[in-house]
XYZ file of C-alpha atoms in Angstrom:
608
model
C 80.309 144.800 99.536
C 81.186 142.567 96.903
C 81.448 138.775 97.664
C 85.976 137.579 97.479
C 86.716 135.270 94.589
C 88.276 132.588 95.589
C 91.953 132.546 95.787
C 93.114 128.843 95.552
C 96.551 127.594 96.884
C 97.584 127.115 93.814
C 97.223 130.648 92.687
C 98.962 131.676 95.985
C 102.385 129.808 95.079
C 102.083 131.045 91.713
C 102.046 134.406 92.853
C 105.114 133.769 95.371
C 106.812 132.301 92.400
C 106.063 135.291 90.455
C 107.601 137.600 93.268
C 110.597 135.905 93.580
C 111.569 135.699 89.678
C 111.046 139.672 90.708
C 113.248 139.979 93.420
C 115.976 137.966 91.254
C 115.901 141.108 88.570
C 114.733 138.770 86.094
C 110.459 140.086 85.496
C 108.623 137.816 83.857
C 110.851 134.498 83.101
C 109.129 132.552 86.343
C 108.700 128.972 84.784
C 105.449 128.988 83.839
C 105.014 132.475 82.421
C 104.281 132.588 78.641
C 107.878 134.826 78.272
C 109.896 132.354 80.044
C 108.306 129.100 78.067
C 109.220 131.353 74.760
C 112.916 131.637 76.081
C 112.669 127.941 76.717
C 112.274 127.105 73.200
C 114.439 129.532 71.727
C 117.776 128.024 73.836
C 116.496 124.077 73.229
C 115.503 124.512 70.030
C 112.241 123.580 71.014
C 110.237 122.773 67.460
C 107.078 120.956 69.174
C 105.055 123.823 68.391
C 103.604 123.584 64.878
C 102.290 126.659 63.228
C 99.051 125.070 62.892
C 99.137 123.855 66.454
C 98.223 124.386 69.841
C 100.407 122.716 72.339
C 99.421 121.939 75.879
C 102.991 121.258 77.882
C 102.394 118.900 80.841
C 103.948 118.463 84.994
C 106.073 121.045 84.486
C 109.132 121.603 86.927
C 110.350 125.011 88.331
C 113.270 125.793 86.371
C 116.951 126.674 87.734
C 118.876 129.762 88.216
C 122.274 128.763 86.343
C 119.558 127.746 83.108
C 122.156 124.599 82.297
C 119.676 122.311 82.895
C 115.928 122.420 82.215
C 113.781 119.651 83.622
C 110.934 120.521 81.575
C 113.047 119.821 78.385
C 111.388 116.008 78.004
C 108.170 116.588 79.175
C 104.645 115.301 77.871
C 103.656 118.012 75.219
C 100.023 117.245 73.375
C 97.938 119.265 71.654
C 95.346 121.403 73.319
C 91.525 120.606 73.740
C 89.234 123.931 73.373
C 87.274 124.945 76.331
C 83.992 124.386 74.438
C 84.954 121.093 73.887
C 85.667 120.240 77.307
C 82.335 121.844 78.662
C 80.512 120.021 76.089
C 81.962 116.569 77.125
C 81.209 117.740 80.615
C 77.239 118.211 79.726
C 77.617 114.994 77.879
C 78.705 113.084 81.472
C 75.978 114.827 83.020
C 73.159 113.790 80.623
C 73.846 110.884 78.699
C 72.515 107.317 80.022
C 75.196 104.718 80.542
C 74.306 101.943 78.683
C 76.586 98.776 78.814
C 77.852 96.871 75.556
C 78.014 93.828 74.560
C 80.917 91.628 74.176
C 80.989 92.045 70.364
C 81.464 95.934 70.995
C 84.472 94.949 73.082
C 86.406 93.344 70.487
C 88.882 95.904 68.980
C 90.640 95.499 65.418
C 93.797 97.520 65.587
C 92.886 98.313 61.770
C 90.438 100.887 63.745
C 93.269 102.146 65.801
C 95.666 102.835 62.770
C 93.897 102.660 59.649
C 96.533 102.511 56.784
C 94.911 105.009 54.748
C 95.633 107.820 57.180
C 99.032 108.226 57.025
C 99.321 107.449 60.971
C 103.752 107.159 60.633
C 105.926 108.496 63.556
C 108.793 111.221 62.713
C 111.809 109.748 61.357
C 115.263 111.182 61.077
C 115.808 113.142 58.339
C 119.455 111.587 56.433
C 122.993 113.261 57.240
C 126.644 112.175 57.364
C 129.280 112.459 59.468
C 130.534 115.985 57.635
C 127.371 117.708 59.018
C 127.774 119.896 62.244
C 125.575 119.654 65.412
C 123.658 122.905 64.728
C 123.077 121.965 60.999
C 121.801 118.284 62.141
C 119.517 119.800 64.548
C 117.882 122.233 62.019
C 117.639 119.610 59.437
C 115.629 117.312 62.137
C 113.790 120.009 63.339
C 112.758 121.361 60.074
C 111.507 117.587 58.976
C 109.781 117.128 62.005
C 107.755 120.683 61.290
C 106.983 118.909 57.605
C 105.803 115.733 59.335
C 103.347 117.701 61.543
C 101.740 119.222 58.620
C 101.412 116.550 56.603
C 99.918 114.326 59.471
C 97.780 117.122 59.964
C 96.719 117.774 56.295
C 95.475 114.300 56.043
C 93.422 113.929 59.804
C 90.660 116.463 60.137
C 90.915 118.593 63.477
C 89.869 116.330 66.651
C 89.833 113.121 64.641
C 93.491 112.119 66.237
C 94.163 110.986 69.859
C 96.751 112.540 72.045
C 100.054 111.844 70.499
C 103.556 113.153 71.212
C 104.569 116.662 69.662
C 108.018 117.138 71.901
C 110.806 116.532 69.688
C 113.416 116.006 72.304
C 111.455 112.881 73.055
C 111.423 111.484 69.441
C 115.267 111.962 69.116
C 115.418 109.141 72.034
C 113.650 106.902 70.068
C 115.564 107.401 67.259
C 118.663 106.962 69.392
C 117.558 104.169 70.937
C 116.364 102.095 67.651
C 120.059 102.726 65.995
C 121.728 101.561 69.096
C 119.491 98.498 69.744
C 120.175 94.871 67.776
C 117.147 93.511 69.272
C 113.697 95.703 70.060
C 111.392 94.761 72.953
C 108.305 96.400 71.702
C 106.812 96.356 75.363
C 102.905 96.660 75.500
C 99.979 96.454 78.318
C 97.920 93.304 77.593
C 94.704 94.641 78.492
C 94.596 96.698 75.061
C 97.770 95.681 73.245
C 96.750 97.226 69.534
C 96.815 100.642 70.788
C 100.593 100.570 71.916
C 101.769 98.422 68.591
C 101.608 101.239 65.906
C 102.136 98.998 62.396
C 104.829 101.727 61.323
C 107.418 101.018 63.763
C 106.677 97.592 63.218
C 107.772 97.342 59.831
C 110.296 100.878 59.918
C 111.882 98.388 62.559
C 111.666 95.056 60.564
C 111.839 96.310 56.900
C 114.295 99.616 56.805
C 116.597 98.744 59.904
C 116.521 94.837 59.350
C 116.468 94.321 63.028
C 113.869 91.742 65.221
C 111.176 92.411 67.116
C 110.225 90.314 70.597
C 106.841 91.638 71.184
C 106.143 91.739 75.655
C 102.702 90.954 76.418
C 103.144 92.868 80.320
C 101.378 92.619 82.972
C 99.518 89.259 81.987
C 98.510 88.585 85.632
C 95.684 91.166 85.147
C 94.206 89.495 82.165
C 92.182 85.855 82.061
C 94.149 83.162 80.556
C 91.990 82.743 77.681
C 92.141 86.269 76.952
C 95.937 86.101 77.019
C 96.365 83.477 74.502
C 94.238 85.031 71.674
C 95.973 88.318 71.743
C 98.749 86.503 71.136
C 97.721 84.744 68.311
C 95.943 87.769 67.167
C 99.059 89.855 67.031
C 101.217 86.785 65.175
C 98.830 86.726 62.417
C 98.902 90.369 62.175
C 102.644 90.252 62.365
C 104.351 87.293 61.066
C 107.727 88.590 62.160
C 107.145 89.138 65.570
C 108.710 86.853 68.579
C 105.726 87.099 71.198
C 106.210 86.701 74.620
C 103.921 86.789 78.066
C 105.536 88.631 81.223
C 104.470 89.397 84.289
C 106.246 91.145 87.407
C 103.375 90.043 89.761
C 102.623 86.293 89.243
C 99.900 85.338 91.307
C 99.771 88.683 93.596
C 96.454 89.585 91.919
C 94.326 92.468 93.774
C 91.468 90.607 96.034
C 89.611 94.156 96.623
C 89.618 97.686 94.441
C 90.459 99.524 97.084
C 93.940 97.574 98.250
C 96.307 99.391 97.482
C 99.496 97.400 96.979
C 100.138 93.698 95.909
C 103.555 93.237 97.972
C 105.282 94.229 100.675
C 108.658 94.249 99.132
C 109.157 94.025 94.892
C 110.970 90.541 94.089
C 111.946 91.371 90.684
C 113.943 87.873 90.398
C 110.484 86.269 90.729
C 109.499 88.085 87.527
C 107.927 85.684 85.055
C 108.864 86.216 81.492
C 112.719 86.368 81.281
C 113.318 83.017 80.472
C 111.038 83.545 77.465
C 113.139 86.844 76.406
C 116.085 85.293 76.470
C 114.880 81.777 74.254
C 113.488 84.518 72.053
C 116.813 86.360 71.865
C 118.953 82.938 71.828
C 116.640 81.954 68.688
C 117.639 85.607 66.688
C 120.983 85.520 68.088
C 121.571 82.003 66.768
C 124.750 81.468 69.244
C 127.039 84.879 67.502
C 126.749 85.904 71.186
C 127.620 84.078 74.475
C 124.263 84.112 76.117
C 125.052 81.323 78.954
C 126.096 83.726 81.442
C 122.486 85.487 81.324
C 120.638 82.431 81.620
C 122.699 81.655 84.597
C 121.714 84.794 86.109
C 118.052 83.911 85.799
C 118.411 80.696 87.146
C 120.086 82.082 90.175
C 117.062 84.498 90.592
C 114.517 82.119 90.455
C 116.420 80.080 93.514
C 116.908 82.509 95.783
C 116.523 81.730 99.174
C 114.405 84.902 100.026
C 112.253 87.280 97.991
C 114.377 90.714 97.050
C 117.830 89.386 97.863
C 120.512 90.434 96.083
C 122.761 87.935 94.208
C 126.217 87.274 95.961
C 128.238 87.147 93.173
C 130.071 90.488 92.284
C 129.487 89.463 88.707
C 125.957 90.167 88.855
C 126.369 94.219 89.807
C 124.667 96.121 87.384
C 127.250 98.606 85.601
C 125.072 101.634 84.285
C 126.699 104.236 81.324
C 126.145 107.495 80.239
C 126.170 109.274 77.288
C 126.396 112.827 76.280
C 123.946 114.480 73.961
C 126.879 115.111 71.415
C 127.435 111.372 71.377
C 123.929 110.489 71.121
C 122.978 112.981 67.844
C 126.184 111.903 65.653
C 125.571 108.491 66.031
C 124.355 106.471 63.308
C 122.803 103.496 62.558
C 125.482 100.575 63.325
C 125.013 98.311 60.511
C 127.179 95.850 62.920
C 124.919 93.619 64.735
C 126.371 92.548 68.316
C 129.409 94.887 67.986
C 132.472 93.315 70.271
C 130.024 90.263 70.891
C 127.752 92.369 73.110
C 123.602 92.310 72.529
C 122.039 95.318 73.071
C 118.181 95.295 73.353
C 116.309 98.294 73.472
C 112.935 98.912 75.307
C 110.549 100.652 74.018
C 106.831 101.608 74.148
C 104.008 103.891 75.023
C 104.114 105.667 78.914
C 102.840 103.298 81.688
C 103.522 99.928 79.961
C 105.868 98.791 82.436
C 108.822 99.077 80.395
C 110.919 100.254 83.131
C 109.674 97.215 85.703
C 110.568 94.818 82.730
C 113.887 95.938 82.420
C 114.247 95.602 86.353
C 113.045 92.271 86.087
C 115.476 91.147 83.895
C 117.769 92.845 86.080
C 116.709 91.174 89.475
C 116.631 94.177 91.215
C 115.449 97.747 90.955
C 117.815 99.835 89.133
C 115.424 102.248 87.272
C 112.889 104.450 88.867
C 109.118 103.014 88.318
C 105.516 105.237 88.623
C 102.214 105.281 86.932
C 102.599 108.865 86.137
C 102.994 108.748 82.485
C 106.240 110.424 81.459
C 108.063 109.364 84.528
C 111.252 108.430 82.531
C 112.814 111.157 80.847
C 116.246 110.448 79.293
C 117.264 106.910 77.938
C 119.688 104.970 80.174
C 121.765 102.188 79.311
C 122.603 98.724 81.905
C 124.966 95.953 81.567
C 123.100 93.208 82.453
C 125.861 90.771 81.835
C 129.193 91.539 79.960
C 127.601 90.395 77.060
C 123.746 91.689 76.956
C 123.190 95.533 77.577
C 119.746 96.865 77.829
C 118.500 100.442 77.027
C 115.430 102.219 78.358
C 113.677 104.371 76.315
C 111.456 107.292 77.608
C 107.543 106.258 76.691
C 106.293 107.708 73.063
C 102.891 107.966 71.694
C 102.060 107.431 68.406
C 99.373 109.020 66.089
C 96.660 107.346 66.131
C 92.409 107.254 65.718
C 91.960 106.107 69.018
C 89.089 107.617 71.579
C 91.208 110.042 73.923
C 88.651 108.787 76.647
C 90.718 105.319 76.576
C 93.765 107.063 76.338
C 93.173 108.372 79.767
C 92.288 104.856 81.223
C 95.360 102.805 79.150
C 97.452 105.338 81.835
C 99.017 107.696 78.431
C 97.560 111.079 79.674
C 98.153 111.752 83.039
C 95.064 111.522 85.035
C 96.323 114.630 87.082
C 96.256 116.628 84.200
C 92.577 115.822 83.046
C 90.250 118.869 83.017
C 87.511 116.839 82.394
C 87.629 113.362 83.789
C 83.854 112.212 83.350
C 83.328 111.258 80.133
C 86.154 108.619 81.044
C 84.389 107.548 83.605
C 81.223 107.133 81.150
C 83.166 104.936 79.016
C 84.901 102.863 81.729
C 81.545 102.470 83.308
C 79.889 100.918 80.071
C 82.588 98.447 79.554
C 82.317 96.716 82.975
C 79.613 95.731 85.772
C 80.413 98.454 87.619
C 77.609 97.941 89.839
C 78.973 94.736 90.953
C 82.219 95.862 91.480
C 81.644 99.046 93.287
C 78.433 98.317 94.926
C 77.029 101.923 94.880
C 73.557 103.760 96.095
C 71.947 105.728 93.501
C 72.356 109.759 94.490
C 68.597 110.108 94.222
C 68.256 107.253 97.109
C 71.097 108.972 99.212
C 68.350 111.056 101.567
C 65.674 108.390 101.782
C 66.403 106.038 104.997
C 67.803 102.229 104.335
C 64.371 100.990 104.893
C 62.935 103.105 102.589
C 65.037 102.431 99.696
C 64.402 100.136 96.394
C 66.405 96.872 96.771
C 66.840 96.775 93.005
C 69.565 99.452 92.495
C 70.464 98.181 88.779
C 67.346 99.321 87.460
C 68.176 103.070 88.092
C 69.485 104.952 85.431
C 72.979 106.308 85.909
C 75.188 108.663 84.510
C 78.716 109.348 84.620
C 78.177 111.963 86.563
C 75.993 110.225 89.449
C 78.740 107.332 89.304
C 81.312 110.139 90.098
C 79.091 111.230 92.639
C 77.761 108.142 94.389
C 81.296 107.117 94.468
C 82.481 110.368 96.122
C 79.585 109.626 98.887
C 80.741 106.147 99.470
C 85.165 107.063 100.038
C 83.349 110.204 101.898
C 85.227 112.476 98.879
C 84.100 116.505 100.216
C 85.155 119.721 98.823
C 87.101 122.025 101.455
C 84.189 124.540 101.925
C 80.531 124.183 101.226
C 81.159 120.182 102.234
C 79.766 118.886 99.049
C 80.463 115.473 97.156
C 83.988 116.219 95.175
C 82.990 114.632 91.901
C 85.994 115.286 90.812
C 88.378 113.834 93.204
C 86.119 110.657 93.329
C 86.279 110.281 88.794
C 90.297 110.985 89.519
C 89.975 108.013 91.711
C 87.825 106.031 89.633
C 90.565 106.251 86.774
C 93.092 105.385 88.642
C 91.739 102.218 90.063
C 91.263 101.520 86.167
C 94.713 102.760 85.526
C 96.234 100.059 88.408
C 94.308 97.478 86.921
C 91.917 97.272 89.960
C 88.503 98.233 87.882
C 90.040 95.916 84.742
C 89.247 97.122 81.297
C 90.019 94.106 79.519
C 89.443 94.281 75.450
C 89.243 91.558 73.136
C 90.532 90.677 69.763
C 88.015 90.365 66.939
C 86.419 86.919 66.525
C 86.555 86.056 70.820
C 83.101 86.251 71.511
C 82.488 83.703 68.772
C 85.545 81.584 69.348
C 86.093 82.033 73.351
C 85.082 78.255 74.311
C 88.399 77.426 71.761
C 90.164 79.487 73.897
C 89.550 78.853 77.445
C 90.380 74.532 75.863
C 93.295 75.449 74.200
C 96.198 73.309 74.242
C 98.443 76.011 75.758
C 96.630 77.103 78.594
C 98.099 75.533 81.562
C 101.277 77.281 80.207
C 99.720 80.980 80.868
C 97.950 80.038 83.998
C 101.405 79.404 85.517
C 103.014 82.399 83.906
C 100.323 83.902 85.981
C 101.431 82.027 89.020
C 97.921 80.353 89.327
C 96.511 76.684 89.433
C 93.968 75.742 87.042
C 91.244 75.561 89.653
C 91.923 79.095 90.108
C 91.128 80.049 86.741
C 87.990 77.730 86.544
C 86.788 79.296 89.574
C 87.704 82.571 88.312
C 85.251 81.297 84.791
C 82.669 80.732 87.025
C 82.474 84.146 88.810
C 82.472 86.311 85.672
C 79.109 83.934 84.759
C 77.898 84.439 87.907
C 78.232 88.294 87.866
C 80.782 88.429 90.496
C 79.694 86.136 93.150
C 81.977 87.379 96.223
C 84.801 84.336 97.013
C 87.115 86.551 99.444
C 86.691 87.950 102.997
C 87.338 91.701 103.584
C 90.731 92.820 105.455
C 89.425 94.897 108.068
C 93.189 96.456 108.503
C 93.340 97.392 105.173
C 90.506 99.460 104.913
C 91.687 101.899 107.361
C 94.785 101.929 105.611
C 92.918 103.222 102.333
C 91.193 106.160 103.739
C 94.343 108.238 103.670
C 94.131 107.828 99.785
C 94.227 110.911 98.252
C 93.182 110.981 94.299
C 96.026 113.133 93.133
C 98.629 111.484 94.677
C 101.166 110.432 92.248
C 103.203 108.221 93.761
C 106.094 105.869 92.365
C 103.714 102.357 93.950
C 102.431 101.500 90.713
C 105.324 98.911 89.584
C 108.180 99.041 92.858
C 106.117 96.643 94.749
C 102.023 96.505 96.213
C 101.625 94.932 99.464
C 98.277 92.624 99.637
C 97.050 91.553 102.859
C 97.902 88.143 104.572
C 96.751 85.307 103.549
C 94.478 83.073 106.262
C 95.059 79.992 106.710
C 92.791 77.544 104.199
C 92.402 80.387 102.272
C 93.162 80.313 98.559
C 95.438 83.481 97.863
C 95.765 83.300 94.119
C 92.096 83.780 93.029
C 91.706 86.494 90.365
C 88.300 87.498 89.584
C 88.279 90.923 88.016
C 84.468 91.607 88.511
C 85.263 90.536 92.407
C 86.782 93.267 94.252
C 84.826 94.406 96.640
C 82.536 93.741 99.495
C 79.465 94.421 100.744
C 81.020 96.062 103.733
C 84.072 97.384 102.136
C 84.487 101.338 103.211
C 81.564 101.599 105.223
């Protein structure tokens, strides 16, 4: 008797999903059936796929009976990897010896990201007037988008570009959101700012819509200091038009272990740092044609309050949020009239899993947009009155073209990590960019059957692969597949990226000239500044210096509580915890709680 094939779960609600499109009297259309995607497109005038182009369409969402709406109508679509290249990287992970760089290697040149000569522009929108009809706009933008492709195509070879957005519906929110907008907040991760500022919208932004640019340097708590102040002079030399600023949602609530999960009980968005800098930046463009005194009020009021999370008091604080139809939205031109009715409008914008929705709460005081680390989470752009006279927008996350290794796409959080079919080589290239011996402390699979006493006490010298990290690391959370009990490599490299993704295993890269120049840095003039962006003292960051030279010397005690709170972690969970608030573990008394080390996260005894 022939052996079953395995039927997963998956499968199974497929096939129930299938059955009940059947009993409906509609064959065929279930949601993720080829017919039904083709129907899709038809209705929404769907012109992501290119004729030259295979399109991979990511989380999608069962579909409704009525067909008004269709959630899947602003979701991730990127082009689609071949099998033999995934099976190839997947031999690669399995093979290749991890070696690590040096810090020369780790100094990125965003000439290398978007090299001028390769035509690496985003889609604009095509001219019209206000005679033009819907239908006729929308096959004019649709046709120039289908030139765009090509063209962007002709000129980059096949596999030479990174995964980059090919949904139009998303592009016409950009394009909404940039005519709208009198000021941009070009929101980007520090860790690896040049791959989320793309040089075209720089200067589309600066040159053809003569508006300004404040540049957010997010999440600066998970970079050092020193770090933080050359990418900022990096990035002003690169752009002299830009108005740079450092935020942070989490000052001084840096993780003390990779495997906590949360940094806060409770998100305090009014103890954001940053907004004061936003709105000098703004008050310095604006140059007083708008009333900004009742905004800085409302940030001084935030950074008083009595307890962390509380609401303001004063009805005039209440956030007043508006909607617009898609007919409004698509005849809408550029307003040449900056601060229309004496109201600023500042749009956010950026790349998926910047933070550009916690930044916008921030400056809010309080949650008012939905947050997750799931790239694509925001879908539609939504307007907020922050104060009768500053509105802000939010755009959905974009990205750009670019020449950038897809591997460190997957760890800067723009492809979703639950949509990887091969997550290994990513591991591979997170591995060789940080100690992760140090950090993860983990046994060699080839030592995993000898007995403790037995085993070399020199694990470095072992020669590792991406594959043994995945594996090692699966032995160590106790990661097992459902049947034959074996390591799940796969679950543990989802894991493994996600801890890079939170900013737990920190992939930190450097502008060109740091290694050479880094003693300037860590003297600089306006260091204390950052350090108490990042909520810290300056014996923090010394001590955190001398960690990093001594390879991650451990300087924090191990919360016993917390580890049994980690074991329930599951890899694919997607949960909304990566910017509405991460609860750390108390702080003991003497204990210093603001330490950041980012090659100190875990313990000896941690998960055993």
């Amino acid at each position: 008797m022939p052996r079953k094939k395995p039927f997963s779960s998956k499968q199974k609600r497929k096939q129930l999903q299938v059955k009940r499109e059947r009993k409906r009297g509609d064959p065929g259309s279930g949601p993720s059936s080829r017919n039904a995607s083709v129907e899709r497109g038809d209705r929404q005038s769907d012109t992501s796929d290119s004729e030259t182009t295979d399109i991979r369409r990511l989380n999608q969402q069962p579909g409704t009976r009525e067909g008004r709406y269709d959630p899947n109508r602003f979701r991730l679509h990127f082009e689609k990897e071949t099998k033999e290249e995934v099976e190839k990287r997947k031999k690669v992970a399995r093979e290749k010896i991890l070696e690590p760089l040096s810090d020369k290697d780790m100094e990125v040149d965003i000439g290398q990201i978007y090299p001028p000569e390769k035509g690496l522009v985003f889609p604009r929108r095509p001219p019209w007037n206000y005679g033009m009809k819907r239908e006729e706009l929308l096959k004019k933008e649709e046709k120039s988008y289908r030139e765009y492709l090509d063209d962007l195509h002709s000129r980059n070879p096949a596999g030479s570009l990174s995964h980059f957005e090919h949904n139009l519906e998303t592009w016409r929110q950009l394009w909404r959101v940039l005519e709208m907008s009198d000021i941009v907040l070009l929101i980007v991760d520090i860790r690896h700012p040049v791959l989320h500022l793309p040089p075209s919208l720089y200067h589309y932004i600066t040159d053809e819509l003569q508006k300004h640019v404040v540049l957010v340097l997010n999440k600066a708590d998970l970079c050092p200091p020193p770090l933080v102040l050359a990418w900022k002079h990096y990035l002003a030399s690169q752009f002299p038009h830009l108005h740079t600023v450092c935020f942070t949602s989490h000052p001084g609530q840096a993780y003390s272990t990779v495997l906590q999960k949360k940094r806060m009980r409770k998100s305090v968005w009014g103890k954001s740092r940053g907004p004061i800098d936003i709105l000098k930046a703004c008050q310095e463009i604006t140059a007083g044609r708008v009333d900004l005194s009742s905004w800085e009020k409302k940030i001084q009021r935030d950074a008083v309050a009595e307890r962390p999370g509380e609401e303001p008091h004063d009805g005039a604080d209440s956030v007043l949020m508006e909607h617009l139809s898609d007919v409004a939205m698509e005849m809408c031109g550029p307003s040449q009239e900056l601060y229309k009715d004496g109201v600023l409008t500042l749009g956010c914008i950026g790349f998926p899993n910047v933070g550009k929705s916690s930044v916008l709460n921030s400056l809010v005081g309080k949650k008012v947009v939905s947050v997750s680390r799931t790239p694509g989470h925001t879908k539609y752009f939504q307007t907020y009155y922050l104060t009768p006279t500053v509105k802000l927008c939010d755009c959905p996350g974009l990205v750009f073209p670019s020449r950038v290794n897809k591997q460190l796409q997957i760890l800067a959080g723009i492809y979703p990590v639950s949509q990887l079919q091969e997550p290994y080589s990513s591991v591979g290239y997170l591995c060789e960019r940080t100690d992760f011996l140090t950090v993860l402390k983990l046994l060699h699979p080839s030592l995993a059957d000898q007995k403790p006493h037995e085993r070399d006490p020199t694990p470095g010298e072992h020669r590792w692969t991406a594959w043994d990290v995945c594996e090692a690391w699966a032995a160590k959370r106790g990661y097992k597949t459902a049947k034959a009990a074996r390591n799940d490599v796969y679950r543990a490299a989802n894991s493994l990226l996600r801890l890079a993704v939170d900013g737990r295993l920190c992939l930190c890269f450097r502008p060109p000239g740091y290694s050479s120049l880094r003693g300037q840095w860590e003297n600089h003039i306006d260091l204390p500044e950052v350090i108490a962006l990042q909520g810290r003292t300056e014996a923090d960051a010394a001590r955190e210096r001398g960690d990093e030279e001594e390879d991650g010397e451990s300087s924090s005690e191990p919360e016993d509580e917390e580890e049994e709170e980690e074991r329930d972690r599951d890899a694919d969970d997607d949960g909304d915890d990566e910017d509405e608030g991460f609860a750390g573990p108390a702080r003991r008394e003497g204990q210093a709680s603001l330490t950041v080390n980012m090659y100190d996260v875990l313990q000896d005894n941690e998960c055993d």
